[in-house]
Short mmCIF file of C-alpha atoms (C1' of nucleotides) in Angstrom, two decimals:
data_model
loop_
_atom_site.label_atom_id
_atom_site.label_comp_id
_atom_site.label_asym_id
_atom_site.label_seq_id
_atom_site.Cartn_x
_atom_site.Cartn_y
_atom_site.Cartn_z
CA UNK A 1 131.72 36.10 -1.58
CA UNK A 2 128.42 37.18 -0.03
CA UNK A 3 126.33 33.97 -0.10
CA UNK A 4 123.20 35.77 0.97
CA UNK A 5 120.60 33.91 2.96
CA UNK A 6 117.01 33.78 1.79
CA UNK A 7 117.43 33.66 -1.92
CA UNK A 8 114.17 34.61 -3.60
CA UNK A 9 112.15 32.12 -5.63
CA UNK A 10 112.59 34.33 -8.69
CA UNK A 11 116.32 33.71 -8.53
CA UNK A 12 115.99 30.00 -7.70
CA UNK A 13 113.72 29.40 -10.69
CA UNK A 14 116.30 30.86 -13.04
CA UNK A 15 119.14 28.64 -11.81
CA UNK A 16 118.12 25.49 -13.70
CA UNK A 17 117.92 27.50 -16.88
CA UNK A 18 121.44 28.82 -16.39
CA UNK A 19 122.62 25.33 -15.63
CA UNK A 20 120.93 23.86 -18.68
CA UNK A 21 122.33 26.52 -20.99
CA UNK A 22 125.84 26.33 -19.56
CA UNK A 23 125.86 22.55 -19.90
CA UNK A 24 124.90 23.04 -23.52
CA UNK A 25 127.74 25.54 -24.05
CA UNK A 26 130.18 23.20 -22.35
CA UNK A 27 129.12 20.38 -24.68
CA UNK A 28 129.65 22.69 -27.63
CA UNK A 29 133.19 23.34 -26.38
CA UNK A 30 132.71 27.01 -25.40
CA UNK A 31 135.16 27.88 -22.62
CA UNK A 32 134.40 31.50 -21.76
CA UNK A 33 131.26 33.65 -21.66
CA UNK A 34 130.38 37.16 -20.48
CA UNK A 35 127.19 38.15 -18.72
CA UNK A 36 126.29 40.21 -21.79
CA UNK A 37 126.57 37.24 -24.14
CA UNK A 38 124.55 35.09 -21.73
CA UNK A 39 121.89 37.78 -21.44
CA UNK A 40 121.43 37.88 -25.21
CA UNK A 41 121.07 34.11 -25.47
CA UNK A 42 118.69 33.82 -22.54
CA UNK A 43 116.66 36.95 -23.14
CA UNK A 44 117.53 38.47 -19.77
CA UNK A 45 119.60 41.52 -18.79
CA UNK A 46 123.30 41.19 -18.04
CA UNK A 47 122.62 43.01 -14.79
CA UNK A 48 120.13 40.42 -13.68
CA UNK A 49 122.47 37.55 -14.43
CA UNK A 50 125.29 39.14 -12.45
CA UNK A 51 122.93 39.90 -9.60
CA UNK A 52 121.66 36.33 -9.58
CA UNK A 53 125.11 34.76 -9.58
CA UNK A 54 126.40 37.12 -6.93
CA UNK A 55 123.79 35.82 -4.52
CA UNK A 56 126.02 32.78 -4.27
CA UNK A 57 129.50 34.10 -4.87
CA UNK A 58 131.79 35.92 -7.23
CA UNK A 59 132.29 33.33 -9.94
CA UNK A 60 133.55 35.66 -12.64
CA UNK A 61 136.76 37.45 -13.41
CA UNK A 62 136.72 41.16 -14.02
CA UNK A 63 137.69 42.05 -17.54
CA UNK A 64 137.30 38.46 -18.70
CA UNK A 65 133.88 37.00 -17.87
CA UNK A 66 132.99 33.54 -16.64
CA UNK A 67 134.70 30.22 -17.32
CA UNK A 68 131.87 28.05 -18.64
CA UNK A 69 133.07 24.81 -17.10
CA UNK A 70 133.62 26.31 -13.72
CA UNK A 71 130.37 28.29 -13.60
CA UNK A 72 128.42 25.24 -14.70
CA UNK A 73 129.91 23.19 -11.89
CA UNK A 74 129.26 25.94 -9.36
CA UNK A 75 125.59 26.15 -10.31
CA UNK A 76 125.31 22.38 -10.25
CA UNK A 77 126.67 22.47 -6.70
CA UNK A 78 124.33 25.25 -5.67
CA UNK A 79 121.41 23.23 -7.03
CA UNK A 80 122.66 20.26 -5.06
CA UNK A 81 122.54 17.92 -8.04
CA UNK A 82 125.06 15.52 -6.55
CA UNK A 83 122.82 14.78 -3.56
CA UNK A 84 121.12 11.40 -3.35
CA UNK A 85 117.46 11.58 -2.30
CA UNK A 86 115.57 8.31 -2.15
CA UNK A 87 112.37 8.83 -4.05
CA UNK A 88 109.12 6.95 -4.55
CA UNK A 89 106.40 7.52 -7.11
CA UNK A 90 102.73 7.10 -6.29
CA UNK A 91 100.34 6.43 -9.15
CA UNK A 92 101.24 4.26 -12.13
CA UNK A 93 98.70 5.71 -14.56
CA UNK A 94 99.64 7.26 -17.89
CA UNK A 95 101.37 10.19 -16.31
CA UNK A 96 103.14 8.30 -13.55
CA UNK A 97 104.49 5.76 -16.01
CA UNK A 98 105.70 8.50 -18.33
CA UNK A 99 107.42 10.37 -15.51
CA UNK A 100 109.07 7.17 -14.30
CA UNK A 101 110.40 6.29 -17.73
CA UNK A 102 111.07 9.73 -19.13
CA UNK A 103 112.95 11.55 -16.41
CA UNK A 104 116.62 11.08 -15.68
CA UNK A 105 116.22 11.30 -11.94
CA UNK A 106 119.77 10.30 -11.21
CA UNK A 107 121.14 13.40 -12.95
CA UNK A 108 119.13 15.61 -10.65
CA UNK A 109 119.82 14.22 -7.22
CA UNK A 110 117.04 11.69 -6.97
CA UNK A 111 117.02 7.89 -6.90
CA UNK A 112 113.72 6.29 -7.79
CA UNK A 113 113.44 3.30 -5.49
CA UNK A 114 109.77 2.31 -5.72
CA UNK A 115 106.54 2.79 -7.67
CA UNK A 116 103.14 2.33 -6.03
CA UNK A 117 99.56 1.99 -7.24
CA UNK A 118 96.36 0.84 -5.59
CA UNK A 119 94.81 -0.77 -8.66
CA UNK A 120 95.30 -4.57 -9.00
CA UNK A 121 95.52 -4.08 -12.77
CA UNK A 122 98.72 -2.09 -12.24
CA UNK A 123 100.42 -3.78 -9.30
CA UNK A 124 102.91 -6.40 -10.36
CA UNK A 125 103.48 -4.81 -13.77
CA UNK A 126 106.92 -3.55 -14.59
CA UNK A 127 107.90 0.06 -15.36
CA UNK A 128 111.45 0.77 -16.33
CA UNK A 129 112.77 -2.06 -14.20
CA UNK A 130 110.51 -1.37 -11.21
CA UNK A 131 107.70 -3.68 -10.22
CA UNK A 132 104.62 -1.68 -9.22
CA UNK A 133 103.87 -2.28 -5.54
CA UNK A 134 100.43 -2.19 -3.93
CA UNK A 135 99.86 1.02 -2.00
CA UNK A 136 98.92 -0.98 1.10
CA UNK A 137 102.63 -1.87 1.29
CA UNK A 138 103.61 1.78 1.60
CA UNK A 139 104.26 1.76 5.36
CA UNK A 140 106.28 -1.45 5.29
CA UNK A 141 108.33 -0.16 2.39
CA UNK A 142 108.97 3.26 3.95
CA UNK A 143 110.01 1.77 7.24
CA UNK A 144 112.61 -0.33 5.50
CA UNK A 145 113.79 2.03 2.76
CA UNK A 146 113.26 5.48 4.29
CA UNK A 147 112.46 7.47 1.17
CA UNK A 148 112.58 11.26 1.62
CA UNK A 149 110.70 12.39 -1.43
CA UNK A 150 107.48 11.35 -3.17
CA UNK A 151 106.21 12.07 -6.65
CA UNK A 152 102.42 12.26 -6.69
CA UNK A 153 100.71 11.20 -9.90
CA UNK A 154 97.34 10.27 -8.44
CA UNK A 155 93.89 11.84 -8.83
CA UNK A 156 92.86 14.72 -6.61
CA UNK A 157 90.69 12.63 -4.30
CA UNK A 158 93.51 10.39 -3.11
CA UNK A 159 96.11 13.03 -2.39
CA UNK A 160 95.27 14.24 1.10
CA UNK A 161 95.24 10.79 2.65
CA UNK A 162 98.41 9.69 0.87
CA UNK A 163 100.21 12.81 2.03
CA UNK A 164 99.21 12.17 5.60
CA UNK A 165 100.47 8.61 5.42
CA UNK A 166 103.72 9.68 3.80
CA UNK A 167 104.23 12.54 6.22
CA UNK A 168 103.74 10.07 9.04
CA UNK A 169 106.50 7.95 7.55
CA UNK A 170 108.91 10.90 7.42
CA UNK A 171 108.53 11.97 3.80
CA UNK A 172 108.82 15.77 3.67
CA UNK A 173 109.36 16.56 0.00
CA UNK A 174 106.76 16.29 -2.73
CA UNK A 175 106.72 16.70 -6.46
CA UNK A 176 103.02 17.06 -7.02
CA UNK A 177 101.34 16.45 -10.39
CA UNK A 178 97.82 16.14 -9.01
CA UNK A 179 95.18 18.86 -9.32
CA UNK A 180 95.25 19.17 -5.59
CA UNK A 181 97.08 22.12 -4.03
CA UNK A 182 99.05 20.73 -1.13
CA UNK A 183 98.49 23.28 1.58
CA UNK A 184 101.32 24.23 3.84
CA UNK A 185 99.77 22.94 7.02
CA UNK A 186 102.83 20.75 7.38
CA UNK A 187 106.10 21.99 8.76
CA UNK A 188 109.42 21.55 7.03
CA UNK A 189 107.88 20.33 3.80
CA UNK A 190 109.00 21.29 0.34
CA UNK A 191 106.32 21.08 -2.30
CA UNK A 192 106.85 21.67 -5.98
CA UNK A 193 103.59 21.65 -7.90
CA UNK A 194 103.40 20.85 -11.59
CA UNK A 195 99.89 21.73 -12.60
CA UNK A 196 99.74 20.80 -16.27
CA UNK A 197 96.13 21.85 -16.57
CA UNK A 198 96.92 25.27 -15.16
CA UNK A 199 99.72 25.61 -17.66
CA UNK A 200 97.37 24.70 -20.50
CA UNK A 201 94.72 27.14 -19.29
CA UNK A 202 97.30 29.90 -19.16
CA UNK A 203 98.15 29.10 -22.75
CA UNK A 204 94.46 29.20 -23.65
CA UNK A 205 94.17 32.62 -22.03
CA UNK A 206 97.15 33.95 -23.89
CA UNK A 207 95.89 32.73 -27.24
CA UNK A 208 92.41 34.08 -26.56
CA UNK A 209 93.68 37.47 -25.31
CA UNK A 210 96.53 38.39 -27.65
CA UNK A 211 96.77 41.97 -26.33
CA UNK A 212 98.26 40.97 -23.01
CA UNK A 213 101.70 39.69 -22.42
CA UNK B 1 84.20 47.59 -15.04
CA UNK B 2 87.76 48.54 -15.90
CA UNK B 3 88.96 45.61 -18.03
CA UNK B 4 92.52 46.81 -18.00
CA UNK B 5 94.74 46.07 -20.93
CA UNK B 6 98.07 44.35 -20.41
CA UNK B 7 97.32 42.05 -17.57
CA UNK B 8 100.56 40.93 -15.97
CA UNK B 9 101.74 37.33 -16.12
CA UNK B 10 101.59 37.17 -12.33
CA UNK B 11 97.85 37.71 -12.50
CA UNK B 12 97.32 35.40 -15.47
CA UNK B 13 99.11 32.55 -13.73
CA UNK B 14 96.76 32.79 -10.76
CA UNK B 15 93.59 32.59 -12.84
CA UNK B 16 93.64 28.81 -13.42
CA UNK B 17 94.03 28.29 -9.70
CA UNK B 18 91.01 30.44 -8.96
CA UNK B 19 89.07 28.60 -11.62
CA UNK B 20 90.08 25.21 -10.30
CA UNK B 21 89.18 26.08 -6.74
CA UNK B 22 85.86 27.69 -7.64
CA UNK B 23 84.88 24.67 -9.73
CA UNK B 24 85.63 22.55 -6.70
CA UNK B 25 83.45 24.78 -4.48
CA UNK B 26 80.67 24.68 -7.04
CA UNK B 27 80.80 20.88 -7.07
CA UNK B 28 80.58 20.89 -3.30
CA UNK B 29 77.44 23.03 -3.53
CA UNK B 30 78.90 26.24 -2.08
CA UNK B 31 77.00 29.22 -3.50
CA UNK B 32 78.68 32.27 -1.97
CA UNK B 33 82.25 33.17 -1.00
CA UNK B 34 84.07 36.29 0.18
CA UNK B 35 87.55 37.34 -0.85
CA UNK B 36 88.65 36.74 2.73
CA UNK B 37 87.44 33.13 2.76
CA UNK B 38 89.07 32.56 -0.62
CA UNK B 39 92.31 34.09 0.59
CA UNK B 40 92.48 31.70 3.53
CA UNK B 41 91.87 28.65 1.36
CA UNK B 42 94.33 29.69 -1.31
CA UNK B 43 97.02 31.15 0.92
CA UNK B 44 96.85 34.59 -0.70
CA UNK B 45 95.69 37.95 0.63
CA UNK B 46 92.10 39.08 0.16
CA UNK B 47 93.47 42.28 -1.29
CA UNK B 48 95.34 40.45 -4.00
CA UNK B 49 92.32 38.40 -4.98
CA UNK B 50 90.13 41.51 -5.28
CA UNK B 51 92.86 43.27 -7.23
CA UNK B 52 93.22 40.32 -9.57
CA UNK B 53 89.52 39.98 -10.25
CA UNK B 54 89.07 43.71 -10.74
CA UNK B 55 91.49 43.60 -13.64
CA UNK B 56 88.60 42.05 -15.53
CA UNK B 57 85.50 43.52 -13.94
CA UNK B 58 83.53 43.96 -10.77
CA UNK B 59 82.19 40.47 -10.24
CA UNK B 60 81.32 40.83 -6.57
CA UNK B 61 78.59 42.47 -4.57
CA UNK B 62 79.48 44.85 -1.78
CA UNK B 63 78.48 43.56 1.60
CA UNK B 64 77.84 40.08 0.20
CA UNK B 65 80.85 38.66 -1.63
CA UNK B 66 80.98 36.63 -4.81
CA UNK B 67 78.47 34.15 -6.21
CA UNK B 68 80.56 31.03 -6.77
CA UNK B 69 78.71 29.85 -9.88
CA UNK B 70 78.86 33.21 -11.53
CA UNK B 71 82.49 33.96 -10.67
CA UNK B 72 83.52 30.53 -11.88
CA UNK B 73 81.82 31.12 -15.22
CA UNK B 74 83.35 34.57 -15.54
CA UNK B 75 86.87 33.24 -14.99
CA UNK B 76 86.20 30.42 -17.42
CA UNK B 77 85.24 33.03 -19.99
CA UNK B 78 88.28 35.15 -19.27
CA UNK B 79 90.48 32.09 -19.73
CA UNK B 80 88.70 31.40 -23.02
CA UNK B 81 88.00 27.79 -22.15
CA UNK B 82 85.11 27.54 -24.58
CA UNK B 83 87.35 28.29 -27.57
CA UNK B 84 88.18 25.50 -29.98
CA UNK B 85 91.85 25.38 -30.97
CA UNK B 86 92.90 22.59 -33.31
CA UNK B 87 95.96 21.01 -31.77
CA UNK B 88 98.59 18.51 -32.83
CA UNK B 89 101.13 16.68 -30.74
CA UNK B 90 104.65 15.98 -31.94
CA UNK B 91 106.53 13.11 -30.36
CA UNK B 92 104.87 9.86 -29.30
CA UNK B 93 107.47 8.80 -26.74
CA UNK B 94 106.65 8.12 -23.10
CA UNK B 95 105.84 11.72 -22.34
CA UNK B 96 103.90 12.45 -25.52
CA UNK B 97 101.75 9.37 -25.06
CA UNK B 98 101.05 10.25 -21.45
CA UNK B 99 100.09 13.82 -22.32
CA UNK B 100 97.83 12.60 -25.12
CA UNK B 101 96.02 10.12 -22.88
CA UNK B 102 96.10 11.98 -19.60
CA UNK B 103 94.96 15.51 -20.42
CA UNK B 104 91.35 16.49 -20.95
CA UNK B 105 92.12 18.87 -23.77
CA UNK B 106 88.51 19.47 -24.66
CA UNK B 107 87.79 21.04 -21.25
CA UNK B 108 90.48 23.61 -21.84
CA UNK B 109 89.78 24.87 -25.32
CA UNK B 110 91.88 22.46 -27.31
CA UNK B 111 90.97 19.68 -29.75
CA UNK B 112 93.69 17.14 -30.32
CA UNK B 113 93.44 16.27 -34.01
CA UNK B 114 96.71 14.48 -34.75
CA UNK B 115 99.78 12.86 -33.22
CA UNK B 116 103.09 12.68 -35.06
CA UNK B 117 106.35 10.80 -34.67
CA UNK B 118 109.30 10.18 -36.93
CA UNK B 119 110.15 6.70 -35.69
CA UNK B 120 108.74 3.78 -37.73
CA UNK B 121 108.31 1.87 -34.48
CA UNK B 122 105.74 4.42 -33.39
CA UNK B 123 103.93 5.42 -36.57
CA UNK B 124 100.79 3.41 -37.15
CA UNK B 125 100.35 2.65 -33.45
CA UNK B 126 97.25 3.93 -31.75
CA UNK B 127 97.12 6.37 -28.82
CA UNK B 128 93.78 7.17 -27.31
CA UNK B 129 92.00 6.69 -30.62
CA UNK B 130 94.61 8.53 -32.70
CA UNK B 131 96.86 6.71 -35.15
CA UNK B 132 100.40 8.08 -34.95
CA UNK B 133 101.29 9.73 -38.25
CA UNK B 134 104.78 9.95 -39.76
CA UNK B 135 106.29 13.41 -39.32
CA UNK B 136 106.98 13.60 -43.05
CA UNK B 137 103.21 13.95 -43.46
CA UNK B 138 103.18 17.12 -41.33
CA UNK B 139 102.87 19.59 -44.20
CA UNK B 140 100.12 17.66 -45.97
CA UNK B 141 98.20 17.33 -42.74
CA UNK B 142 98.54 20.99 -41.76
CA UNK B 143 97.49 22.20 -45.16
CA UNK B 144 94.31 20.20 -44.90
CA UNK B 145 93.50 20.53 -41.17
CA UNK B 146 95.00 23.91 -40.29
CA UNK B 147 95.99 23.28 -36.68
CA UNK B 148 96.84 26.40 -34.68
CA UNK B 149 98.68 24.87 -31.76
CA UNK B 150 101.36 22.23 -31.33
CA UNK B 151 102.47 20.29 -28.29
CA UNK B 152 106.16 19.48 -28.46
CA UNK B 153 107.28 16.28 -26.77
CA UNK B 154 110.44 15.67 -28.77
CA UNK B 155 114.11 15.75 -27.81
CA UNK B 156 115.98 19.02 -27.85
CA UNK B 157 117.77 18.35 -31.11
CA UNK B 158 114.63 18.12 -33.19
CA UNK B 159 112.82 21.17 -31.89
CA UNK B 160 114.22 24.04 -33.92
CA UNK B 161 113.55 22.43 -37.28
CA UNK B 162 110.06 21.28 -36.30
CA UNK B 163 109.18 24.77 -35.11
CA UNK B 164 110.32 26.25 -38.37
CA UNK B 165 108.20 23.81 -40.35
CA UNK B 166 105.17 24.40 -38.11
CA UNK B 167 105.60 28.16 -38.20
CA UNK B 168 105.72 27.94 -41.96
CA UNK B 169 102.41 26.13 -41.88
CA UNK B 170 100.77 28.82 -39.74
CA UNK B 171 101.11 27.27 -36.29
CA UNK B 172 101.76 30.10 -33.80
CA UNK B 173 101.10 28.54 -30.40
CA UNK B 174 103.33 26.02 -28.67
CA UNK B 175 103.13 23.99 -25.51
CA UNK B 176 106.74 23.01 -25.16
CA UNK B 177 107.92 20.05 -23.07
CA UNK B 178 111.36 19.80 -24.65
CA UNK B 179 114.54 20.98 -22.95
CA UNK B 180 114.88 23.55 -25.66
CA UNK B 181 113.98 27.16 -24.89
CA UNK B 182 112.00 28.40 -27.82
CA UNK B 183 113.40 31.84 -28.38
CA UNK B 184 111.11 34.66 -29.29
CA UNK B 185 112.55 35.32 -32.71
CA UNK B 186 109.11 34.67 -34.11
CA UNK B 187 106.34 37.24 -34.16
CA UNK B 188 102.88 36.61 -32.77
CA UNK B 189 103.79 33.34 -31.16
CA UNK B 190 102.64 32.19 -27.75
CA UNK B 191 104.96 29.71 -26.06
CA UNK B 192 104.26 28.00 -22.77
CA UNK B 193 107.23 26.01 -21.58
CA UNK B 194 106.90 23.07 -19.23
CA UNK B 195 110.42 22.24 -18.20
CA UNK B 196 110.01 19.25 -15.94
CA UNK B 197 113.72 18.96 -15.37
CA UNK B 198 113.93 22.57 -14.26
CA UNK B 199 111.09 21.96 -11.86
CA UNK B 200 112.88 18.96 -10.42
CA UNK B 201 116.15 20.85 -10.08
CA UNK B 202 114.34 23.63 -8.23
CA UNK B 203 113.02 21.01 -5.86
CA UNK B 204 116.51 19.62 -5.42
CA UNK B 205 117.79 23.09 -4.60
CA UNK B 206 115.08 23.67 -2.05
CA UNK B 207 115.68 20.37 -0.31
CA UNK B 208 119.44 20.95 -0.30
CA UNK B 209 119.13 24.56 0.94
CA UNK B 210 116.42 24.49 3.58
CA UNK B 211 117.18 28.04 4.81
CA UNK B 212 115.75 29.71 1.73
CA UNK B 213 112.16 30.00 0.78
"C1'" DT C 1 149.01 50.32 -19.47
"C1'" DA C 2 144.36 50.31 -21.80
"C1'" DG C 3 140.23 47.70 -22.47
"C1'" DA C 4 136.92 44.83 -20.82
"C1'" DT C 5 133.86 43.06 -17.70
"C1'" DT C 6 132.80 41.99 -13.17
"C1'" DG C 7 130.72 42.91 -8.40
"C1'" DT C 8 127.94 46.06 -6.05
"C1'" DT C 9 125.44 50.16 -4.87
"C1'" DA C 10 121.76 53.23 -6.16
"C1'" DA C 11 117.53 54.21 -8.98
"C1'" DT C 12 113.50 52.53 -11.05
"C1'" DC C 13 109.84 49.80 -11.87
"C1'" DG C 14 106.14 46.62 -10.86
"C1'" DA C 15 103.57 43.79 -7.80
"C1'" DT C 16 101.59 43.14 -3.35
"C1'" DT C 17 99.45 44.84 0.72
"C1'" DA C 18 96.91 48.14 3.48
"C1'" DA C 19 93.31 51.28 4.04
"C1'" DC C 20 88.99 53.11 3.38
"C1'" DA C 21 85.09 55.16 1.01
"C1'" DA C 22 81.28 53.28 -1.73
"C1'" DT C 23 77.36 50.47 -1.52
"C1'" DC C 24 74.67 46.26 -1.27
"C1'" DT D 1 69.35 51.27 9.20
"C1'" DA D 2 73.63 48.65 10.60
"C1'" DG D 3 76.92 45.29 9.14
"C1'" DA D 4 79.58 43.39 5.79
"C1'" DT D 5 82.39 43.26 2.00
"C1'" DT D 6 83.54 45.02 -2.28
"C1'" DG D 7 86.19 48.17 -5.60
"C1'" DT D 8 89.85 51.29 -5.72
"C1'" DT D 9 93.38 54.45 -4.29
"C1'" DA D 10 97.58 55.02 -1.71
"C1'" DA D 11 101.65 52.95 0.71
"C1'" DT D 12 104.96 49.42 0.93
"C1'" DC D 13 107.73 46.02 -0.44
"C1'" DG D 14 110.60 43.38 -3.53
"C1'" DA D 15 112.68 42.55 -7.90
"C1'" DT D 16 114.81 44.36 -11.96
"C1'" DT D 17 117.65 47.64 -14.25
"C1'" DA D 18 121.14 51.17 -14.55
"C1'" DA D 19 125.45 52.99 -13.36
"C1'" DC D 20 130.02 52.88 -12.09
"C1'" DA D 21 134.06 51.95 -9.29
"C1'" DA D 22 137.05 47.95 -8.69
"C1'" DT D 23 140.15 45.04 -10.92
"C1'" DC D 24 141.73 41.39 -14.00
#
DNA sequence: TAGATTGTTAATCGATTAACAATC
DNA sequence: TAGATTGTTAATCGATTAACAATC
């Protein structure tokens, strides 16, 4: 059971995919799967899958394969999905509202406890059971509720100052949908960027340049 | 001017970031930048930036650096942002509506020409100037309008059958927000997945396992 | 036991970084 | 010309793949 330190991002980014697929298999009633079968379904090599899993432990049985249920639970544990991280969302525009209503945060370790916006046209409105709070209330709210993670769905211009305020209130983890690249000038922060425009541009490139992969 | 074939995905995924940052510099009135300055701002190495750019041509001037305006335009061209790709969106739920209203498709080569949903509660409603069309009309619409790209904002279960219908109507490019991994059984397709749940799980992992990068 | 499939080490491949000659 | 910075080749590093011994 090696449990290596410093797992690479390449491996980490594949974990949710494994988890998602194994959950699906479990729901279908499949009990056992080999790395070779998995590799075919996921378009990876069996070698890679075994390497990835063995970063965390020996979950398989030689000559048999992996027990779907068990492996699924193990990966869920590795991902830390049963944690509870108090989460706030900043920005109740189209995107913020969609994220708030669309995501099942609870299944992935996060509890959405507040939604903020600075526009009077948004504050007071209700999104999925949450009343949108004025951003001026941020400090009061954080002091009382101690959120540890913030989802940023605000325009580029507002990001830097919001981050500084949140960092000051102890928030260290950010799921960032803004066009702004949060630079790593802060210690101990975890930032996951979702740059939808970048994703779309990549797609544009790939359509426009069909020779490349 | 080498213009290598088969640019790697690693390089392609950095292009939008370069473009975004250079646009920002341009707006700020910066005219000239060196790979070293860029590397500091973007948290990359100067070497990597020069390598990346030289996949497409020698855009710099020795002893001087890069002209921001010019480099920005070049990358825009490489990305193909001035193309016009007729695009439809399937699924007018929270996420689909947000994507339709939030993204500036026109700036990135795409023209949104239709939004579809199969629920009678959604069809007929208006999103950002588009009336939501019943999915049963998909074939009629495609025959007339010939879209080349589809944005998928529907639940997992519906994806496979929609893709088959769209593929049959000549759609080859997909921006996929569903939990479903579109497998590459189709030729000549370009698929860009945006798995928000995967992204969130990765974040959960990184918060739960602070030792790793 | 024989067959299958893992865990793990070694080999290969690709991407990043370093170095430097070319040149503006 | 001297200084600066690119374009490009060579060296390094990391990730993926192949191979196989361990073992269920």
